[in-house]
Amino acid sequence: EYARPYGADLALRNGGAIRAAFPRGGISLGDILTMHPFGNQVVLREYDGEQILDALEHGVAADGGVGPHLLQVAGLRYVVDAERPAGSRVISVDIVDTEGGHTPLDLKARYVVVTLEYLVRGGDGYEMLKKGRELPFPQPIDVDIVEAYLRAHDPLPSPSTGRIVRMDKGKSGV
């Protein structure tokens, strides 16, 4: 939501950057800092669809397709089967527009992505994200964006489902 006015199509964040869940009821600045303790700088980059797919595949390559490398997303949804060989675990990816419509990821198309500076420096092995084209953006800290979002959307609605769908045996959607 914060980056849409700057042209962002989607957002990517490594699961390891999220260290706690929000409590039920009121959410304090302390709760936000517990959830996001690193003070990550938020950046805007342009990638092609192939780079995005490579990043999603990297996120599900180890730990049975779960864990801190799993990319948490907004503006897209993807289907994973972690029982498939690494490199072919992402079955499908759709870009989701602001109206809820979706189109398949085009590997040759260019997409504007809001993400963390940590990832674009190759953190957690996301080497493919080093290759994005830098775009003008205020580069706020993640905690500031989350705090502003919570103020604007109080009370916080239930999160949408279906962003990450697991097809492996015995697993449910994320």
Coordinates of C-alpha atoms in Angstrom, one line a residue:
E1 CA 0.0 0.0 0.0
Y2 CA 2.8 2.5 0.9
A3 CA 4.7 1.9 -2.3
R4 CA 1.8 1.7 -4.8
P5 CA 2.0 5.5 -5.4
Y6 CA 5.7 5.0 -6.4
G7 CA 4.7 2.3 -9.0
A8 CA 5.1 -0.9 -6.9
D9 CA 3.4 -3.9 -8.3
L10 CA 4.3 -6.2 -5.5
A11 CA 6.2 -6.6 -2.2
L12 CA 8.7 -9.3 -1.2
R13 CA 10.0 -9.8 2.4
N14 CA 12.0 -12.7 3.8
G15 CA 10.1 -14.6 6.6
G16 CA 13.2 -14.3 8.8
A17 CA 12.7 -10.5 9.0
I18 CA 9.4 -11.2 10.9
R19 CA 10.3 -12.2 14.4
A20 CA 6.9 -12.4 16.2
A21 CA 3.2 -12.3 15.6
F22 CA 1.0 -9.4 16.5
P23 CA -1.0 -9.9 19.7
R24 CA -4.8 -9.9 19.7
G25 CA -6.3 -6.6 20.5
G26 CA -4.3 -3.3 20.6
I27 CA -0.9 -3.2 19.0
S28 CA 1.8 -1.0 20.6
L29 CA 5.0 0.3 19.1
G30 CA 6.8 -2.2 21.3
D31 CA 4.8 -5.0 19.6
I32 CA 5.9 -3.7 16.2
L33 CA 9.5 -3.5 17.3
T34 CA 9.3 -7.1 18.6
M35 CA 7.9 -8.2 15.2
H36 CA 10.4 -6.1 13.2
P37 CA 13.5 -5.7 15.3
F38 CA 16.1 -5.0 12.6
G39 CA 15.2 -1.6 11.3
N40 CA 15.3 -2.7 7.7
Q41 CA 15.4 0.0 5.1
V42 CA 12.7 -0.5 2.5
V43 CA 13.7 0.0 -1.2
L44 CA 12.1 0.0 -4.6
R45 CA 13.7 -2.1 -7.5
E46 CA 12.6 -3.3 -10.9
Y47 CA 13.0 -7.0 -11.8
D48 CA 11.9 -9.2 -14.7
G49 CA 9.5 -12.0 -14.0
E50 CA 12.3 -14.6 -14.2
Q51 CA 14.2 -12.9 -11.4
I52 CA 11.0 -12.9 -9.3
L53 CA 10.5 -16.6 -10.0
D54 CA 14.1 -17.3 -9.1
A55 CA 13.6 -15.5 -5.8
L56 CA 10.4 -17.4 -5.0
E57 CA 12.2 -20.7 -5.9
H58 CA 15.1 -19.8 -3.6
G59 CA 12.7 -19.2 -0.8
V60 CA 11.3 -22.7 -0.9
A61 CA 14.5 -24.5 -1.9
A62 CA 15.4 -25.7 1.7
D63 CA 13.7 -26.7 4.9
G64 CA 10.9 -28.4 3.2
G65 CA 9.8 -25.1 1.6
V66 CA 9.2 -23.3 5.0
G67 CA 11.4 -21.4 7.3
P68 CA 13.1 -18.0 7.4
H69 CA 13.9 -17.9 3.7
L70 CA 10.3 -18.3 2.6
L71 CA 9.2 -15.0 0.9
Q72 CA 6.2 -13.3 2.4
V73 CA 4.4 -11.4 -0.4
A74 CA 1.9 -8.8 -1.3
G75 CA 0.6 -8.2 -4.8
L76 CA 1.2 -11.7 -5.9
R77 CA 0.2 -15.2 -5.0
Y78 CA 2.0 -18.5 -5.6
V79 CA 1.5 -22.2 -5.4
V80 CA 4.3 -24.4 -4.0
D81 CA 4.9 -28.2 -3.9
A82 CA 7.9 -28.7 -1.7
E83 CA 8.0 -32.4 -2.5
R84 CA 9.2 -31.5 -6.0
P85 CA 12.9 -31.1 -6.6
A86 CA 14.4 -27.7 -5.7
G87 CA 14.3 -25.4 -8.6
S88 CA 10.8 -26.7 -9.7
R89 CA 8.8 -26.3 -6.5
V90 CA 6.9 -23.1 -7.5
I91 CA 4.1 -24.4 -9.6
S92 CA 2.4 -21.1 -10.5
V93 CA 2.7 -17.4 -9.8
D94 CA 0.0 -14.7 -10.3
I95 CA 0.3 -11.0 -10.0
V96 CA -2.6 -9.6 -8.1
D97 CA -3.8 -6.1 -8.9
T98 CA -5.4 -3.6 -6.5
E99 CA -8.9 -4.8 -7.5
G100 CA -8.1 -8.4 -6.7
G101 CA -7.8 -9.5 -10.4
H102 CA -4.8 -11.7 -11.2
T103 CA -2.6 -12.5 -14.2
P104 CA 0.1 -15.1 -14.6
L105 CA 3.7 -13.9 -14.0
D106 CA 5.3 -13.0 -17.3
L107 CA 9.0 -14.1 -17.2
K108 CA 10.0 -11.4 -19.7
A109 CA 7.9 -8.5 -18.2
R110 CA 9.3 -5.9 -15.8
Y111 CA 7.8 -5.5 -12.4
V112 CA 8.3 -2.8 -9.7
V113 CA 9.0 -4.5 -6.4
V114 CA 9.2 -3.0 -2.9
T115 CA 11.5 -5.0 -0.7
L116 CA 14.2 -4.8 2.0
E117 CA 17.7 -3.5 1.5
Y118 CA 18.9 -6.6 3.2
L119 CA 17.6 -8.8 0.4
V120 CA 18.9 -6.5 -2.5
R121 CA 22.3 -6.9 -0.9
G122 CA 22.0 -10.6 -1.3
G123 CA 21.0 -11.4 2.3
D124 CA 19.7 -15.0 2.9
G125 CA 21.3 -16.0 -0.4
Y126 CA 19.0 -13.8 -2.6
E127 CA 21.8 -13.1 -5.1
M128 CA 19.3 -12.7 -7.9
L129 CA 17.8 -9.6 -6.1
K130 CA 21.2 -7.8 -6.4
K131 CA 20.5 -7.4 -10.1
G132 CA 17.4 -5.2 -9.8
R133 CA 17.3 -1.7 -11.2
E134 CA 17.2 0.9 -8.4
L135 CA 14.2 3.2 -8.6
P136 CA 13.6 6.5 -6.8
F137 CA 12.0 6.0 -3.4
P138 CA 12.2 7.6 0.1
Q139 CA 13.7 4.4 1.6
P140 CA 11.9 4.5 4.9
I141 CA 12.4 2.0 7.7
D142 CA 10.0 -1.0 7.8
V143 CA 8.8 -0.2 11.3
D144 CA 7.7 3.3 10.3
I145 CA 5.6 1.9 7.4
V146 CA 4.0 -0.8 9.6
E147 CA 3.2 1.8 12.3
A148 CA 1.5 4.1 9.7
Y149 CA -0.4 1.3 8.2
L150 CA -1.7 0.2 11.6
R151 CA -2.8 3.7 12.4
A152 CA -4.7 4.0 9.1
H153 CA -6.3 0.6 9.4
D154 CA -7.4 0.4 13.0
P155 CA -8.8 -2.1 13.9
L156 CA -6.6 -4.3 11.8
P157 CA -8.6 -6.6 9.5
S158 CA -7.9 -10.4 9.3
P159 CA -5.1 -11.1 6.9
S160 CA -6.0 -12.3 3.4
T161 CA -5.4 -15.9 2.6
G162 CA -4.2 -17.6 -0.5
R163 CA -1.0 -15.7 -1.0
I164 CA 1.1 -18.9 -0.6
V165 CA -0.7 -22.1 -1.3
R166 CA 1.0 -25.4 -0.4
M167 CA 0.2 -28.5 -2.5
D168 CA 2.5 -31.0 -0.6
K169 CA 0.9 -33.9 1.2
G170 CA -0.4 -33.0 4.7
K171 CA 0.3 -29.3 4.3
S172 CA -2.3 -26.6 4.2
G173 CA -2.2 -23.1 2.7
V174 CA -0.3 -20.3 4.3

